[in-house]
Short mmCIF file of C-alpha atoms and ligand atoms in Angstrom, two decimals:
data_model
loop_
_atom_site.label_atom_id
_atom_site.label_comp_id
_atom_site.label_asym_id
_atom_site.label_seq_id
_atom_site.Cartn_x
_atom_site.Cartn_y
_atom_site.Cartn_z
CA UNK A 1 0.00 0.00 0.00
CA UNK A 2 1.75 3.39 -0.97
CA UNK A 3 0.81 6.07 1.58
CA UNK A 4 -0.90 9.19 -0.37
CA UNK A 5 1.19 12.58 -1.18
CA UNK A 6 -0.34 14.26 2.05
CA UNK A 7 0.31 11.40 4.69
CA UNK A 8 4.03 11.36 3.30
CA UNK A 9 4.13 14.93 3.47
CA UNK A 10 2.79 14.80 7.18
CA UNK A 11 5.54 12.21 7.77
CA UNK A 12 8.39 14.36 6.86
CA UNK A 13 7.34 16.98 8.94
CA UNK A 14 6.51 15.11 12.23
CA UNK A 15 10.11 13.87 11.79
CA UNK A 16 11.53 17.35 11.56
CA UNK A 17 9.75 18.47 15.21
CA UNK A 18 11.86 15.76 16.74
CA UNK A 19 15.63 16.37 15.22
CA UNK A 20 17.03 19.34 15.29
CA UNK A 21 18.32 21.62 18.23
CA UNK A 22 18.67 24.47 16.31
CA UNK A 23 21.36 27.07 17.24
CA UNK A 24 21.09 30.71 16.94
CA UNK A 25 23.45 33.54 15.62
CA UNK A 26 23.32 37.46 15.45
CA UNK A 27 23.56 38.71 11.57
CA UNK A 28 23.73 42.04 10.06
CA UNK A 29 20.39 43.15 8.91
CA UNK A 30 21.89 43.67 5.48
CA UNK A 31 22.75 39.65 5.75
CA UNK A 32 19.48 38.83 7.10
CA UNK A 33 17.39 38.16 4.27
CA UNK A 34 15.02 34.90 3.44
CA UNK A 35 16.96 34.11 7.18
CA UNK A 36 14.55 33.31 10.56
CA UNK A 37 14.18 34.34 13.27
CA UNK A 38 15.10 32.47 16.11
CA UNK A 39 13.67 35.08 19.15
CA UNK A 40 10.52 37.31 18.93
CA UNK A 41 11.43 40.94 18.11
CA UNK A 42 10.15 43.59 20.06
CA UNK A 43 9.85 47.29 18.62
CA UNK A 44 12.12 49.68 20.81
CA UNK A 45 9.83 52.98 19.47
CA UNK A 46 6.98 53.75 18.59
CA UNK A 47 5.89 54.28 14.73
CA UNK A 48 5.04 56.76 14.19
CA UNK A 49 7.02 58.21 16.72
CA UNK A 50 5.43 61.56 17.37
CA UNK A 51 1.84 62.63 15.88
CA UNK A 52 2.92 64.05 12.69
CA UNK A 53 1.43 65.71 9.13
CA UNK A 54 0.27 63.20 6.54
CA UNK A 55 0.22 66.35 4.00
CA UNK A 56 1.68 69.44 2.96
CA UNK A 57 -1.05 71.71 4.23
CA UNK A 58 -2.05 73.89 7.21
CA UNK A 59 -2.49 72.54 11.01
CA UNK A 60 -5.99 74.21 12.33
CA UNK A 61 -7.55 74.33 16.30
CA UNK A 62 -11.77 73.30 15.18
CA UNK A 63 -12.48 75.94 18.00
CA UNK A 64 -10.70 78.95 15.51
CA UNK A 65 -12.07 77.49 12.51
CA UNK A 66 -15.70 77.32 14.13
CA UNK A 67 -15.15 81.44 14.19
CA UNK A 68 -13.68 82.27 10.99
CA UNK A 69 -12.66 80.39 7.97
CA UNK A 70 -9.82 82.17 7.28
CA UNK A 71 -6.77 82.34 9.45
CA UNK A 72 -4.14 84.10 9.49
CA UNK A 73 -0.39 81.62 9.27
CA UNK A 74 1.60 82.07 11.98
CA UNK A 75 4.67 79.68 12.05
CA UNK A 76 5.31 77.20 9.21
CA UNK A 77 7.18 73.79 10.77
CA UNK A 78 9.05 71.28 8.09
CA UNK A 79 10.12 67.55 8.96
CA UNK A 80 12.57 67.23 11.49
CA UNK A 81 12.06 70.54 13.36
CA UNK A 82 11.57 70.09 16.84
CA UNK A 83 8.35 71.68 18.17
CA UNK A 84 8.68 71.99 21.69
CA UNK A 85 9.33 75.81 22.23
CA UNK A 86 6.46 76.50 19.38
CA UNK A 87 4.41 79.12 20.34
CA UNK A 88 1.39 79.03 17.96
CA UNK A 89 -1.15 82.09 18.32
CA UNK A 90 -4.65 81.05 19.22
CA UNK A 91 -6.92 82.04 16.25
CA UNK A 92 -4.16 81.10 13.67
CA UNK A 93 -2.97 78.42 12.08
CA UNK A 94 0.55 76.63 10.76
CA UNK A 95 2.02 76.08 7.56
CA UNK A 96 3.12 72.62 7.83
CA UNK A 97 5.24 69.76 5.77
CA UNK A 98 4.79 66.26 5.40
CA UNK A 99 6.02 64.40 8.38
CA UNK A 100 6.45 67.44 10.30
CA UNK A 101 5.33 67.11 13.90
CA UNK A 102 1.82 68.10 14.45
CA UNK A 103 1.38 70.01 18.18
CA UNK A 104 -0.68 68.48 20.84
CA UNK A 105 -2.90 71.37 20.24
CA UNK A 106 -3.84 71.14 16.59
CA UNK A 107 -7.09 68.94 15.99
CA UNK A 108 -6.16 68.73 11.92
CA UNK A 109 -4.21 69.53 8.75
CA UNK A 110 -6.08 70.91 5.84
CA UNK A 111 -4.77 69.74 2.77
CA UNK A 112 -3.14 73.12 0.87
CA UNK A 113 -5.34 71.71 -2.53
CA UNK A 114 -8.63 72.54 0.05
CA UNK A 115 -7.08 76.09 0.47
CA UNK A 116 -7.28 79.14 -0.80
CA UNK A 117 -3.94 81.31 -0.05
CA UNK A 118 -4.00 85.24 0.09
CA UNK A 119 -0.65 86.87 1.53
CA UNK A 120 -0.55 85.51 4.69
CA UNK A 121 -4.33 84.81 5.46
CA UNK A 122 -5.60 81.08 4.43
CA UNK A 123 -9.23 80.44 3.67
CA UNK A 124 -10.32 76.83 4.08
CA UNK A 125 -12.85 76.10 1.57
CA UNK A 126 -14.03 72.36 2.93
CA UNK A 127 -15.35 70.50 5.75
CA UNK A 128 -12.45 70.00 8.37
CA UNK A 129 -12.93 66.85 10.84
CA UNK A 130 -10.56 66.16 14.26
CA UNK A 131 -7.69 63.99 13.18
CA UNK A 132 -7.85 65.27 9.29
CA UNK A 133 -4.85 64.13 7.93
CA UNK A 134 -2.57 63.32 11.14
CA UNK A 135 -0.65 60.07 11.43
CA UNK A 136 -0.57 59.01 15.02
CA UNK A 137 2.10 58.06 17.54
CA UNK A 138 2.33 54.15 17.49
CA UNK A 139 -0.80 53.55 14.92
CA UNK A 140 1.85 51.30 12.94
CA UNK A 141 3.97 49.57 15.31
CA UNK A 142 3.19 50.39 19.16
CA UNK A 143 6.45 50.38 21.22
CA UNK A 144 7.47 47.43 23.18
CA UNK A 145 5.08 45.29 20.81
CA UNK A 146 6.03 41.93 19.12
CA UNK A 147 7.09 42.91 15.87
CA UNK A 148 8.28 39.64 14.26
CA UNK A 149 7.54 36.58 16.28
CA UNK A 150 10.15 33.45 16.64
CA UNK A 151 10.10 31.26 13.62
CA UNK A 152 9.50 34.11 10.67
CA UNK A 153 11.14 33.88 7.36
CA UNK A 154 12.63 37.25 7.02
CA UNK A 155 11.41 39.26 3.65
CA UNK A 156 12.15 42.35 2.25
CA UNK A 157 9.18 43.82 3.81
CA UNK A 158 9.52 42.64 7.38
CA UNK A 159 13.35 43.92 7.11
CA UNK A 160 12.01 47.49 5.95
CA UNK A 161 9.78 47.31 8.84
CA UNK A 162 12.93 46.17 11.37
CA UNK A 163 14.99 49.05 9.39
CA UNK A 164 11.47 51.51 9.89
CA UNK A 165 12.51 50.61 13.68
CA UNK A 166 16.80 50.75 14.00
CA UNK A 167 17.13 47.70 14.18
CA UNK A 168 20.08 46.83 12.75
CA UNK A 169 20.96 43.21 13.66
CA UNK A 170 18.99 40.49 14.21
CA UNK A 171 19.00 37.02 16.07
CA UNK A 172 18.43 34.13 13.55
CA UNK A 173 18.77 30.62 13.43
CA UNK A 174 21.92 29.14 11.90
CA UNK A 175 21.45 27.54 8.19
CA UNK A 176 21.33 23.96 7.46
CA UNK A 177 24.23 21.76 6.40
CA UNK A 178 22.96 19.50 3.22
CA UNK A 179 25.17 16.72 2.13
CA UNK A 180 24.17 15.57 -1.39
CA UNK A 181 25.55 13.20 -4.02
CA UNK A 182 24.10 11.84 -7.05
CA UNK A 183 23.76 8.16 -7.66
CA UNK A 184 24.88 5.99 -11.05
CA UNK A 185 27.44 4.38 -13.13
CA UNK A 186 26.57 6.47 -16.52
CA UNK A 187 26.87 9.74 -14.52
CA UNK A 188 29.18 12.37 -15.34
CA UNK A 189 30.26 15.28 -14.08
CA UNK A 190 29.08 18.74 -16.18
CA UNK A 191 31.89 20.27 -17.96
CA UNK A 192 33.78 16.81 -18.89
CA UNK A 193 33.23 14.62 -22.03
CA UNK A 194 30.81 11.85 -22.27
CA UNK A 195 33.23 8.99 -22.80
CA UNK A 196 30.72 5.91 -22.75
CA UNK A 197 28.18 4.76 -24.91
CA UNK A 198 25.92 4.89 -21.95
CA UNK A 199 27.39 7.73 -20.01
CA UNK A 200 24.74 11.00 -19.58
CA UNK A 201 25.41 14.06 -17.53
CA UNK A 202 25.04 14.39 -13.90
CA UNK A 203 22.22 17.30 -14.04
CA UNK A 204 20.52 16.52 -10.97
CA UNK A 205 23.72 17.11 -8.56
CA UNK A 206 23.92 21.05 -10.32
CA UNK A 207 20.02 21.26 -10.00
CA UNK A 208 20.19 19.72 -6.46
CA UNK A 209 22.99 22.77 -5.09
CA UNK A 210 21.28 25.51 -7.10
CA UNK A 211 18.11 24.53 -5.51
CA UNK A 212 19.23 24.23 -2.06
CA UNK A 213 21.31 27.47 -2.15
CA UNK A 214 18.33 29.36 -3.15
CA UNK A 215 16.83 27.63 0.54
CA UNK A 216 19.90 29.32 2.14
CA UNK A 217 21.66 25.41 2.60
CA UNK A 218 24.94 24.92 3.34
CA UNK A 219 25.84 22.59 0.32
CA UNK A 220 28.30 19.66 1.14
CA UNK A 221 28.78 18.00 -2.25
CA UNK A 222 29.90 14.39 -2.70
CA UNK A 223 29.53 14.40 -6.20
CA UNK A 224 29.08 11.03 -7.75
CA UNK A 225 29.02 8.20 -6.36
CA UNK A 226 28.74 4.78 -8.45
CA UNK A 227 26.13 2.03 -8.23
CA UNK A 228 28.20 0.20 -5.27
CA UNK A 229 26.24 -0.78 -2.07
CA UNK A 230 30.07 -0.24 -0.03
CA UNK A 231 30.50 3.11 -2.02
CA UNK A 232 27.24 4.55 -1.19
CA UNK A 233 27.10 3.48 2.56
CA UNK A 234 30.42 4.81 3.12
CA UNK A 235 28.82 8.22 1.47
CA UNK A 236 25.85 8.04 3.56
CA UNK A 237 27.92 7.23 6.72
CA UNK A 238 30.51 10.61 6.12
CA UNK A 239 27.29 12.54 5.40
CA UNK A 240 25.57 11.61 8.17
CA UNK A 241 28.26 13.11 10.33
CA UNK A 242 28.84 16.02 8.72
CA UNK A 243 25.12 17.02 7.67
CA UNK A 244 21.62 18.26 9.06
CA UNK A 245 19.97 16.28 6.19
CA UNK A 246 21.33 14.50 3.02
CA UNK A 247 19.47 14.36 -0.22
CA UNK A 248 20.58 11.88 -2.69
CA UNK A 249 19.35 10.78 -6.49
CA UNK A 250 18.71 7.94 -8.19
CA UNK A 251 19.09 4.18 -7.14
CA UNK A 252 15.87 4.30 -4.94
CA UNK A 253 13.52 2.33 -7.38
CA UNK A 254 13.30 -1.22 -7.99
CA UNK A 255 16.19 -1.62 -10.18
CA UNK A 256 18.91 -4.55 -9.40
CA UNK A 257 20.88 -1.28 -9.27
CA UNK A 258 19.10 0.32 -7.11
CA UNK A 259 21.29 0.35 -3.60
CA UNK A 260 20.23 3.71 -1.96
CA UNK A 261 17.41 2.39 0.11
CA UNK A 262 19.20 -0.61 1.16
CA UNK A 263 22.03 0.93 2.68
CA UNK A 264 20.13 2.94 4.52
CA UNK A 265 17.75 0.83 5.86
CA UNK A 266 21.24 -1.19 7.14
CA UNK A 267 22.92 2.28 8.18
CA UNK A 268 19.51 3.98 9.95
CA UNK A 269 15.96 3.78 9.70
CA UNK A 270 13.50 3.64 6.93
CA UNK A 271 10.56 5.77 7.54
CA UNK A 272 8.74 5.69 4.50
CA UNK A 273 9.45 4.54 0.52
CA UNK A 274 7.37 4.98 -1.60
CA UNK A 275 4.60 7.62 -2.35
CA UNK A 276 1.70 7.63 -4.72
CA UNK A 277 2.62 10.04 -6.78
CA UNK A 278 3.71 11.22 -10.18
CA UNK A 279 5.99 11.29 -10.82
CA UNK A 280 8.03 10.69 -7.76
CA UNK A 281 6.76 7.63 -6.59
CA UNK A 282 10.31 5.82 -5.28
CA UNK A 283 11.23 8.28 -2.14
CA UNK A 284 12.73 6.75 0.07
CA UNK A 285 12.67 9.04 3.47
CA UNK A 286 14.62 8.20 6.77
CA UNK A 287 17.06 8.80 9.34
CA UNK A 288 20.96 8.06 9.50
CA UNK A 289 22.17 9.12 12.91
CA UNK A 290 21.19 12.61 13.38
CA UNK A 291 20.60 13.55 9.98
CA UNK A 292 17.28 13.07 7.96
CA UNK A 293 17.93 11.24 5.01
CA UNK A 294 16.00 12.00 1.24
CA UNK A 295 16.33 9.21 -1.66
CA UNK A 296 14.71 11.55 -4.40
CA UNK A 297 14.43 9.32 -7.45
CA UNK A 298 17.04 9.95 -10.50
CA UNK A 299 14.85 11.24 -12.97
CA UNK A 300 15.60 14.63 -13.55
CA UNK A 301 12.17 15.71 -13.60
CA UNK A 302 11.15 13.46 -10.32
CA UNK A 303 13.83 14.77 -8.70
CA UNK A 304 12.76 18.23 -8.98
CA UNK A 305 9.14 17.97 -8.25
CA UNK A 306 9.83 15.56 -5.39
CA UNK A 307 12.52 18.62 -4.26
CA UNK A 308 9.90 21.35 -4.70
CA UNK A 309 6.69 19.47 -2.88
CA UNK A 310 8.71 17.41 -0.47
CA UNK A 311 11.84 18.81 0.67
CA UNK A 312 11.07 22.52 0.58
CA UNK A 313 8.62 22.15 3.52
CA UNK A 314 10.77 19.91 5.19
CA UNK A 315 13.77 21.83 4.51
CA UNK A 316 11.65 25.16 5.77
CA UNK A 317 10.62 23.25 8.91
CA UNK A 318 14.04 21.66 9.87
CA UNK A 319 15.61 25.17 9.73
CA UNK A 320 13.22 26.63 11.93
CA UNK A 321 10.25 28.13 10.23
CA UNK A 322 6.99 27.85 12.00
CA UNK A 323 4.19 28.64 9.80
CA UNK A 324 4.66 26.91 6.50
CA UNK A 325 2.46 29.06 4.43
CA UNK A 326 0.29 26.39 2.39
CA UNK A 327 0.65 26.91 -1.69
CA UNK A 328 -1.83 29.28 -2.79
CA UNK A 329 -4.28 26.97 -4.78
CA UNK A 330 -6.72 27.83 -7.02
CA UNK A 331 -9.07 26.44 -10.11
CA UNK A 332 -9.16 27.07 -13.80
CA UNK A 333 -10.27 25.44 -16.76
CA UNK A 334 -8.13 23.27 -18.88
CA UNK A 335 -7.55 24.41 -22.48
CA UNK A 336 -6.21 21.06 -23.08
CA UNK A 337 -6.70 17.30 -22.68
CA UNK A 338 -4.97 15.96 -20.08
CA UNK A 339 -3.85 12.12 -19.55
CA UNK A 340 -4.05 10.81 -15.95
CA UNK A 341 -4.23 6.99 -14.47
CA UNK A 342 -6.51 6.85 -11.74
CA UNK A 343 -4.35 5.85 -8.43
CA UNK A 344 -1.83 8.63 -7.37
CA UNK A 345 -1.72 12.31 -7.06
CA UNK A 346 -0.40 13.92 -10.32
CA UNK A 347 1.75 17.47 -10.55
CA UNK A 348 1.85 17.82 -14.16
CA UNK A 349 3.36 20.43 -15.31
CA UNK A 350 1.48 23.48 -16.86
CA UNK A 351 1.33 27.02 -18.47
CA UNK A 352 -1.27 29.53 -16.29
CA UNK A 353 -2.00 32.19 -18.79
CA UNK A 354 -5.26 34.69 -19.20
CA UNK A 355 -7.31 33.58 -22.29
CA UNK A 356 -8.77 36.13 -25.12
CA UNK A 357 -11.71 36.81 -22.57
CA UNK A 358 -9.20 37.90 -19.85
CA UNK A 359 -10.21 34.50 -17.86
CA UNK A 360 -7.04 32.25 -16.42
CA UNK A 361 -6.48 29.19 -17.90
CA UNK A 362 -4.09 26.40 -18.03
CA UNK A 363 -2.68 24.51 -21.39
CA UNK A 364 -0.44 21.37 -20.70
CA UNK A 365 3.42 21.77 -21.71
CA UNK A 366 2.80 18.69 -23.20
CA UNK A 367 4.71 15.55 -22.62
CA UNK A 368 5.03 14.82 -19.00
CA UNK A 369 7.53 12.02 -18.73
CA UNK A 370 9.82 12.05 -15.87
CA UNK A 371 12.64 12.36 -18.53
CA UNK A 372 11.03 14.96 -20.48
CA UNK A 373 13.41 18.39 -18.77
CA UNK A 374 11.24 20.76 -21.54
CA UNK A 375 8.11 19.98 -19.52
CA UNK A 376 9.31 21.92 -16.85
CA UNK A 377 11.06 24.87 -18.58
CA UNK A 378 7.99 25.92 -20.60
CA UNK A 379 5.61 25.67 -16.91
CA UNK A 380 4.81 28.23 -15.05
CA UNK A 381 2.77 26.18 -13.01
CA UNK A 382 1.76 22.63 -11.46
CA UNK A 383 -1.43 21.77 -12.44
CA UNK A 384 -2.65 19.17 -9.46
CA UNK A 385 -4.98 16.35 -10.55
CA UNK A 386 -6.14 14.44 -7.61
CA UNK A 387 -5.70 10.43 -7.04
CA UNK A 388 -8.74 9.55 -7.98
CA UNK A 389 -9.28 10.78 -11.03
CA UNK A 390 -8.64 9.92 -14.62
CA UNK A 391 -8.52 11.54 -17.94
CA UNK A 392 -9.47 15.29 -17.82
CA UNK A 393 -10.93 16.93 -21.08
CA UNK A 394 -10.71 20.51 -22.41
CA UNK A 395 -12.69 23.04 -20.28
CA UNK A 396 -12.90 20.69 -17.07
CA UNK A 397 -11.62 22.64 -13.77
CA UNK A 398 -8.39 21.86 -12.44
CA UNK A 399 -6.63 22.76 -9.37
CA UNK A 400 -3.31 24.93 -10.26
CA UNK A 401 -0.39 26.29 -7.99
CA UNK A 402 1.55 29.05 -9.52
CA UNK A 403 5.76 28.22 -9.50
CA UNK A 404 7.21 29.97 -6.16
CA UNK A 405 10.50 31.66 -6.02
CA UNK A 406 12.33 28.47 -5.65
CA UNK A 407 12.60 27.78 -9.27
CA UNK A 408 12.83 31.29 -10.69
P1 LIG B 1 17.29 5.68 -10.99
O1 LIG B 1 16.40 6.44 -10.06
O2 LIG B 1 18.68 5.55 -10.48
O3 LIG B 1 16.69 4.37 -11.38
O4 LIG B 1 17.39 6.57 -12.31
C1 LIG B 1 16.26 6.85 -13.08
C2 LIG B 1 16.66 7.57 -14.34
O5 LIG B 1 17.21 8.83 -14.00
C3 LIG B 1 17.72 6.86 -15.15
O6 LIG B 1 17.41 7.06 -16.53
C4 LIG B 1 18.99 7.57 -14.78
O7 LIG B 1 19.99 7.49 -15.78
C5 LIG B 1 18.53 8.97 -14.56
N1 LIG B 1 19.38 9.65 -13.60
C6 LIG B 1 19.74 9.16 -12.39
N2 LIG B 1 20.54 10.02 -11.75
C7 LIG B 1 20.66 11.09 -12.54
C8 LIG B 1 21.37 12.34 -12.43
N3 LIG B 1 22.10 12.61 -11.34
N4 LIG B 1 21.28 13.23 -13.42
C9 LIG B 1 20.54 12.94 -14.53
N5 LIG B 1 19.85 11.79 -14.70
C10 LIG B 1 19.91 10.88 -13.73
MG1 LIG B 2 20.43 4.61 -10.97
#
């Protein structure tokens, strides 16, 4: 019985909760990106940190305004200026700048385009409400308030908001260590010449490093390692001291070549194997000391969607991230046919793309074979058909998940 896509997935992340004690580190805010955050952070000031002008305009007491309409400008305060000492004559008003503090005493600014300027006299041609226009002390971020809680990835716009508040360092959990080798007599390195009649390039160890650098991984590459039981334990066995998790490729399928999951189901424990879904069905998922171990299968295109559904969350979770933001799923006709066996979960690969009308819709990239690299290149998109269906036809719905960052 092969356990379904979301009791596998469940699996790998139960197993991260229990491994990893993760240790912290203070980095540079300007190092802190796509980094997370391993204590909550609390603002040290308010924002904004003084009532203060959300326009160019005139600061106004209701009370004067109630008696005439047109006042008389008395001081004029820019951004920056320190108001303490301002003396502001009752039954006037002040020219004021964006951002400029706004006294205790002023009710609103007037917008200068609802003005009408003579000398020094103003006349304020609309209705004027209390708090027109001023942006008060703490309404963003109160003082002393959790800012970013434990556990956050940190984006660009939660680092403006920790720049918004001086904060120029920040406490973070240290990045994995990933150990990774590729599996297979006909593999050869990139960059060297295919000797053998049977020898084919090792594409999945360059996918596997550019994918786990843009995760923020500390790659430890073993390169290639052949079809040898011996060979591959004694990989598994220096990765497993060196690594928080090692991913390997190929050699987890049925094949009398096929060594990966044997060795470690000899050198740890086997958690799960195989999963039903496509492709990616061999995945063999375990535990070699203190490192979590990933068989992805060899096929480049397995290996990748296996990587992107599989490992990403784990890889998220095991570095410290505690709300794994579910992909954002959504449903669109089919402008094509597309072929599916009843029995596993499917992430074929697609194009998301408005029609003539405006409407989304999704068109195959057209042969989906685990082999078939062009599949991916030309997708923007999985398009998810569940286990239990079959063939879909033109202008059926079908569940779609746009590409995240990970493989742009
Ligand atoms: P395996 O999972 O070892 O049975 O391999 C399945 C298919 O993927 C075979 O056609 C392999 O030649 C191919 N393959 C395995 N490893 C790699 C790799 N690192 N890069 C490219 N293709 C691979
Ligand atoms: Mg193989």
């Amino acid at each position: 019985m092969l356990l379904t896509f979301d009791q596998a997935k469940q699996k790998i992340l139960q197993a991260c909760t229990t491994v990893k004690s993760l240790e912290h580190e203070t980095v540079s805010l300007n190092d802190a990106l796509d980094r997370i955050t391993a204590v909550p952070i609390i603002s040290p000031i308010n924002v904004p940190r003084f009532d203060n002008s959300a326009m160019d305009g005139y600061a106004v007491r209701l009370a004067d305004i109630e008696k005439s309409r047109t006042l008389p400008v008395s001081k004029t305060v820019y951004a920056g200026d320190d108001i303490d000492d301002l003396n502001w004559a009752i039954g006037s008003c002040l020219r004021i700048m964006t951002g400029a503090p706004v006294p205790n005493d002023a009710d609103a600014v007037v917008m200068q385009e609802h003005t009408q300027v003579k000398g020094q006299h103003i006349t304020f041609l609309k209705d004027i409400k209390a708090g027109d226009n001023i942006r008060r002390i703490g309404e963003d971020i109160k003082k002393d308030a959790i800012t970013v809680a434990k556990g956050q990835l940190l984006s660009i716009p939660t680092l403006s908001t920790l720049a918004t508040l001086g904060i120029h360092q920040v406490c973070v959990y240290k990045t994995l260590n990933v150990a990774i080798f590729s599996t297979g007599n006909e593999l050869t390195p990139i960059g060297q010449p295919l000797t053998d009649n049977g020898a084919i390039y090792d594409s999945n160890g360059f996918t596997l490093k550019q994918l786990l650098t843009k995760l923020n991984c500390q790659v430890i590459d073993l390169g290639i390692i052949p079809d040898d039981p011996n060979q591959i334990k004694q990989a598994l066995m220096t990765a497993s001291t060196q690594a928080d998790l090692i991913i390997t490729s190929g050699g987890v399928s049925v094949g009398d070549a096929d060594y990966t999951k044997t060795a470690l189901e000899e050198l740890g424990q086997i958690n799960f194997w195989k999963i039903a879904m496509k492709p990616g069905k061999p995945f063999a998922f375990g535990q070699i000391g203190k490192a979590l171990f990933c068989g992805l299968p060899g096929n480049p295109v397995s290996t990748v969607v296996t990587f992107y559904q599989l490992v990403q969350p784990l890889i998220s979770a095991l570095a410290g991230q505690q709300t794994l933001s579910a992909d954002l799923t959504f449903k669109v006709k089919t402008a094509t046919d597309l072929k599916k066996s009843v029995g596993r979960i499917d992430f074929q690969r697609g194009r998301v793309e408005p029609n003539d009308q405006g409407e989304l819709e999704v068109k195959s990239t057209g042969q989906q074979g685990s082999h078939i690299t062009q599949s991916f290149n030309k997708a923007n998109c999985f398009i998810i058909l569940e286990q239990e269906r079959g063939n879909v036809s033109k202008g059926e719905y079908v569940t779609v998940t746009l590409f995240n960052d990970l493989l742009k």
